[in-house]
XYZ file of C-alpha atoms in Angstrom:
316
model
C 42.254 -24.927 -7.555
C 42.682 -21.870 -5.283
C 40.450 -21.009 -2.315
C 38.571 -18.297 -4.251
C 37.607 -20.731 -7.032
C 36.560 -23.336 -4.463
C 34.370 -20.772 -2.690
C 32.716 -19.750 -5.948
C 32.054 -23.391 -6.815
C 30.553 -23.999 -3.370
C 28.311 -20.936 -3.717
C 27.127 -22.141 -7.119
C 26.360 -25.597 -5.695
C 24.474 -24.062 -2.773
C 22.397 -21.919 -5.146
C 21.481 -24.939 -7.264
C 20.531 -26.987 -4.194
C 18.498 -24.079 -2.788
C 16.602 -23.544 -6.058
C 15.881 -27.269 -6.432
C 14.635 -27.453 -2.839
C 12.367 -24.462 -3.451
C 10.928 -26.026 -6.616
C 10.388 -29.276 -4.706
C 8.173 -27.368 -2.260
C 5.735 -26.695 -5.115
C 5.075 -30.442 -5.366
C 1.780 -31.579 -3.764
C 3.459 -34.143 -1.501
C 5.467 -31.463 0.367
C 3.498 -30.119 3.334
C 3.950 -26.749 5.029
C 5.873 -28.180 8.028
C 8.136 -30.170 5.708
C 8.909 -27.021 3.706
C 9.736 -25.075 6.856
C 12.093 -27.800 8.107
C 13.743 -28.028 4.698
C 14.421 -24.282 4.662
C 15.679 -24.339 8.254
C 17.998 -27.261 7.443
C 19.577 -25.435 4.501
C 19.960 -22.279 6.635
C 21.646 -24.238 9.425
C 24.033 -25.811 6.904
C 24.878 -22.374 5.504
C 23.467 -23.254 2.096
C 21.212 -20.219 1.707
C 22.609 -17.841 -0.960
C 23.725 -14.781 1.007
C 23.602 -12.508 -2.038
C 19.829 -12.997 -2.373
C 17.381 -10.909 -0.366
C 15.301 -13.843 0.875
C 13.277 -11.690 3.301
C 12.116 -9.300 0.555
C 11.278 -12.192 -1.776
C 9.283 -13.920 0.970
C 7.311 -10.770 1.746
C 6.317 -10.240 -1.889
C 5.468 -13.881 -2.561
C 3.404 -14.088 0.630
C 1.447 -10.974 -0.327
C 0.675 -12.271 -3.826
C -0.254 -15.695 -2.467
C -2.729 -14.289 0.031
C -4.312 -12.147 -2.680
C -4.679 -15.324 -4.779
C -6.396 -17.086 -1.882
C -9.053 -14.389 -1.965
C -10.389 -15.816 -5.216
C -11.329 -18.997 -3.348
C -13.211 -17.258 -0.509
C -17.010 -16.966 -0.582
C -18.007 -13.362 0.160
C -21.087 -14.208 2.215
C -19.176 -16.815 4.220
C -16.362 -14.323 4.802
C -18.760 -11.667 6.108
C -20.537 -14.202 8.326
C -17.278 -15.586 9.763
C -15.895 -12.098 10.456
C -19.053 -10.698 12.052
C -19.768 -13.863 14.048
C -16.277 -13.758 15.530
C -15.977 -9.977 15.864
C -16.100 -10.076 19.668
C -13.452 -12.783 19.813
C -11.187 -10.874 17.411
C -11.409 -7.564 19.269
C -11.356 -9.110 22.736
C -8.295 -11.238 22.005
C -6.369 -8.253 20.612
C -6.918 -6.038 23.630
C -6.442 -8.924 26.062
C -3.052 -9.761 24.509
C -1.838 -6.158 24.397
C -2.898 -5.533 28.011
C -1.289 -8.749 29.222
C 1.836 -7.896 27.244
C 2.093 -4.558 29.054
C 1.746 -6.236 32.468
C 4.189 -9.079 31.724
C 6.790 -6.719 30.212
C 6.837 -4.760 33.455
C 6.838 -7.906 35.588
C 9.834 -9.291 33.675
C 11.588 -5.878 33.857
C 12.007 -6.133 30.122
C 12.601 -3.436 27.499
C 9.132 -1.898 27.004
C 9.576 -1.160 23.296
C 10.566 -4.733 22.425
C 7.854 -6.015 24.748
C 5.224 -3.934 22.963
C 6.427 -5.188 19.574
C 6.168 -8.823 20.716
C 2.709 -8.176 22.179
C 1.583 -6.453 18.952
C 2.867 -9.354 16.854
C 1.063 -11.848 19.080
C -2.139 -9.791 19.195
C -2.568 -9.109 15.486
C -0.524 -10.786 12.785
C 3.075 -11.456 13.712
C 5.780 -9.973 11.519
C 3.401 -7.689 9.593
C 2.191 -6.050 12.809
C 5.746 -5.679 14.113
C 6.846 -4.130 10.805
C 3.943 -1.670 10.970
C 4.290 -0.710 14.639
C 8.126 -0.512 14.805
C 8.600 2.713 12.787
C 5.569 4.286 14.461
C 7.207 3.942 17.912
C 10.776 4.641 16.713
C 11.971 1.134 17.581
C 15.655 0.421 17.001
C 16.676 -2.235 14.475
C 17.866 -4.595 17.205
C 14.530 -4.286 19.051
C 12.596 -5.028 15.862
C 14.871 -7.950 14.985
C 14.479 -9.458 18.468
C 10.677 -9.279 18.272
C 10.661 -10.762 14.767
C 12.975 -13.611 15.784
C 10.757 -14.457 18.749
C 7.615 -14.513 16.605
C 9.251 -16.580 13.850
C 10.381 -19.243 16.329
C 6.886 -19.588 17.801
C 5.355 -19.600 14.316
C 7.552 -22.562 13.447
C 6.370 -24.460 16.516
C 2.720 -23.599 15.784
C 2.941 -25.097 12.330
C 3.523 -28.541 13.850
C 1.681 -28.174 17.166
C -1.693 -26.776 16.146
C -2.813 -29.391 13.575
C -1.770 -32.145 15.991
C -3.757 -30.576 18.840
C -6.721 -29.958 16.558
C -6.908 -33.635 15.625
C -6.326 -34.676 19.230
C -9.272 -32.529 20.360
C -11.348 -33.647 17.364
C -12.010 -30.036 16.367
C -14.228 -29.263 13.401
C -12.720 -27.602 10.345
C -14.487 -24.340 11.180
C -13.449 -24.294 14.852
C -9.846 -25.066 13.988
C -9.830 -22.291 11.390
C -11.073 -19.794 13.969
C -8.603 -20.975 16.614
C -5.568 -20.889 14.324
C -6.506 -17.380 13.099
C -6.720 -16.109 16.687
C -3.816 -17.956 18.309
C -1.086 -18.200 15.624
C 0.985 -15.093 14.931
C 1.914 -14.763 11.250
C -0.575 -15.114 8.409
C 1.807 -17.509 6.640
C 1.807 -19.949 9.566
C -1.946 -19.584 10.050
C -2.460 -20.531 6.422
C 0.118 -23.333 6.646
C -1.453 -24.903 9.739
C -5.014 -24.470 8.465
C -4.236 -25.877 5.009
C -2.757 -28.953 6.677
C -6.094 -29.370 8.502
C -8.397 -28.942 5.493
C -9.796 -26.539 2.897
C -12.682 -25.309 5.060
C -10.263 -24.590 7.895
C -8.018 -22.731 5.435
C -10.806 -20.490 4.146
C -12.126 -19.733 7.632
C -8.656 -19.056 9.040
C -7.585 -16.796 6.170
C -10.758 -14.702 6.351
C -10.638 -14.188 10.118
C -6.875 -13.616 10.188
C -7.057 -10.857 7.618
C -10.057 -9.290 9.352
C -7.845 -9.323 12.452
C -4.966 -7.810 10.466
C -7.048 -4.716 9.709
C -6.478 -3.753 13.337
C -2.860 -2.984 12.438
C -3.959 0.522 11.467
C -5.587 1.665 14.748
C -3.040 -0.210 16.907
C -0.113 1.416 15.089
C -1.703 4.866 15.484
C -2.406 4.358 19.194
C 1.111 2.967 19.700
C 2.597 6.063 18.055
C 0.679 8.282 20.471
C 1.574 6.229 23.550
C 5.288 5.994 22.704
C 5.635 9.509 21.317
C 6.420 8.155 17.845
C 5.605 9.359 14.351
C 2.096 8.564 13.066
C 3.287 9.268 9.527
C 5.755 6.378 9.607
C 3.170 3.619 9.323
C 4.159 0.611 7.229
C 0.781 -0.898 6.365
C 0.398 -4.151 4.387
C -1.293 -3.307 1.080
C -2.232 -6.912 0.304
C -5.218 -6.829 2.677
C -7.090 -4.465 0.368
C -6.273 -6.527 -2.729
C -7.347 -9.696 -0.886
C -10.751 -8.111 -0.224
C -10.915 -7.011 -3.871
C -10.194 -10.597 -5.031
C -13.099 -11.882 -2.909
C -15.386 -9.219 -4.402
C -14.314 -10.028 -7.986
C -14.980 -13.748 -7.466
C -18.415 -12.876 -6.051
C -19.440 -10.426 -8.780
C -18.025 -12.400 -11.741
C -18.864 -16.041 -10.954
C -18.602 -17.086 -14.618
C -14.812 -17.335 -14.191
C -14.949 -19.862 -11.356
C -12.605 -22.271 -13.129
C -9.910 -19.588 -13.240
C -10.498 -18.682 -9.582
C -10.135 -22.321 -8.543
C -6.811 -22.529 -10.384
C -5.551 -19.316 -8.770
C -6.604 -20.608 -5.349
C -4.711 -23.897 -5.784
C -1.618 -22.137 -7.143
C -1.656 -19.755 -4.194
C -1.817 -22.661 -1.728
C 1.346 -24.151 -3.222
C 3.051 -20.762 -3.328
C 2.384 -20.425 0.398
C 4.223 -23.690 1.014
C 7.171 -22.169 -0.850
C 6.853 -19.104 1.429
C 7.258 -21.351 4.459
C 10.401 -22.808 2.914
C 11.793 -19.286 2.482
C 10.806 -18.354 6.037
C 12.582 -21.464 7.310
C 15.640 -20.412 5.323
C 15.801 -17.244 7.404
C 15.860 -19.038 10.764
C 19.068 -20.359 12.309
C 20.033 -21.632 15.742
C 22.379 -18.657 16.103
C 19.533 -16.192 15.537
C 17.343 -17.959 18.069
C 20.081 -17.836 20.707
C 21.069 -14.222 20.067
C 17.924 -12.658 21.505
C 18.339 -14.252 24.957
C 15.653 -15.854 27.155
C 13.425 -12.895 28.139
C 11.893 -12.081 24.717
C 11.109 -15.744 24.077
C 9.716 -16.157 27.608
C 7.412 -13.183 27.079
C 6.374 -14.505 23.678
C 5.617 -17.985 25.032
C 3.595 -16.616 27.964
C 1.500 -14.387 25.702
C 1.061 -17.174 23.160
C -0.004 -19.689 25.805
C -2.466 -17.205 27.288
C -4.186 -16.340 24.010
C -4.003 -19.926 22.724
C -5.605 -21.486 25.800
C -8.239 -18.814 26.459
C -9.372 -18.687 22.821
C -9.493 -22.493 22.639
C -11.676 -22.702 25.762
C -13.966 -19.988 24.390
C -14.321 -21.644 20.961
C -14.961 -25.134 22.367
C -17.319 -24.242 25.204
C -18.813 -20.778 24.786
C -19.108 -20.071 21.058
């Protein structure tokens, strides 16, 4: 057998293993952290099919999954959670962006990449970075560096936050609020909150997506500050459909059985999303960006994580 045939056979084997691993993540005994580690393991072994656009698939599946979660959210509870935490949401966003500006200068770091990392930390990780990057004319390498930094910290959060929540004996509601404020990407917020409990999941999803609405004004302001193009805004459409799903479930309660099924299916689909996200992370990618972006990301993350935790536990 020649080398070309061997390579084709290996690729076929890798595809089969990857598909089987993905299907396994739909099983109820596979948790979000387990799915992430499984995807990361296959990526590190080089068993992720290179001919597949995993990033595009992940983005679409995540969007559909979050829309499905909307059918399990109570409208009145969503409004109450969002309004009750409005000050925390707004305050944490502007605190993170301001601190990001100061730390970027202190570290003598590229201000565009620094702003992208701060935006991802302040609002909703990769979605915020994807929206702000074209508005400020960020280069591909600057966007990739910010995304890599956020993805690494998201992976850590998936394991760290539920453990800390149990250690601090946090209520489901408090943990949902904290994870929505302090974890970057919506996928990791949902993964961590679902590992903590259903009430935490519903609270976290509602507050995180209310927070994500700030992508629009932040992207516009960023475009003005950096002399970018306000017309190049890449806004996540799923937020509107998520709100619509909540409204449909509220106005047509006779279909509750269907909504419950959609909600459970979406929870499992999100675990599959974490597997796909893990499949896009490798040690090489983490090393390529160097220490400064990760240092900035960790400092911002620690600041927002600790301050929001203190506020939730003692002042809310």
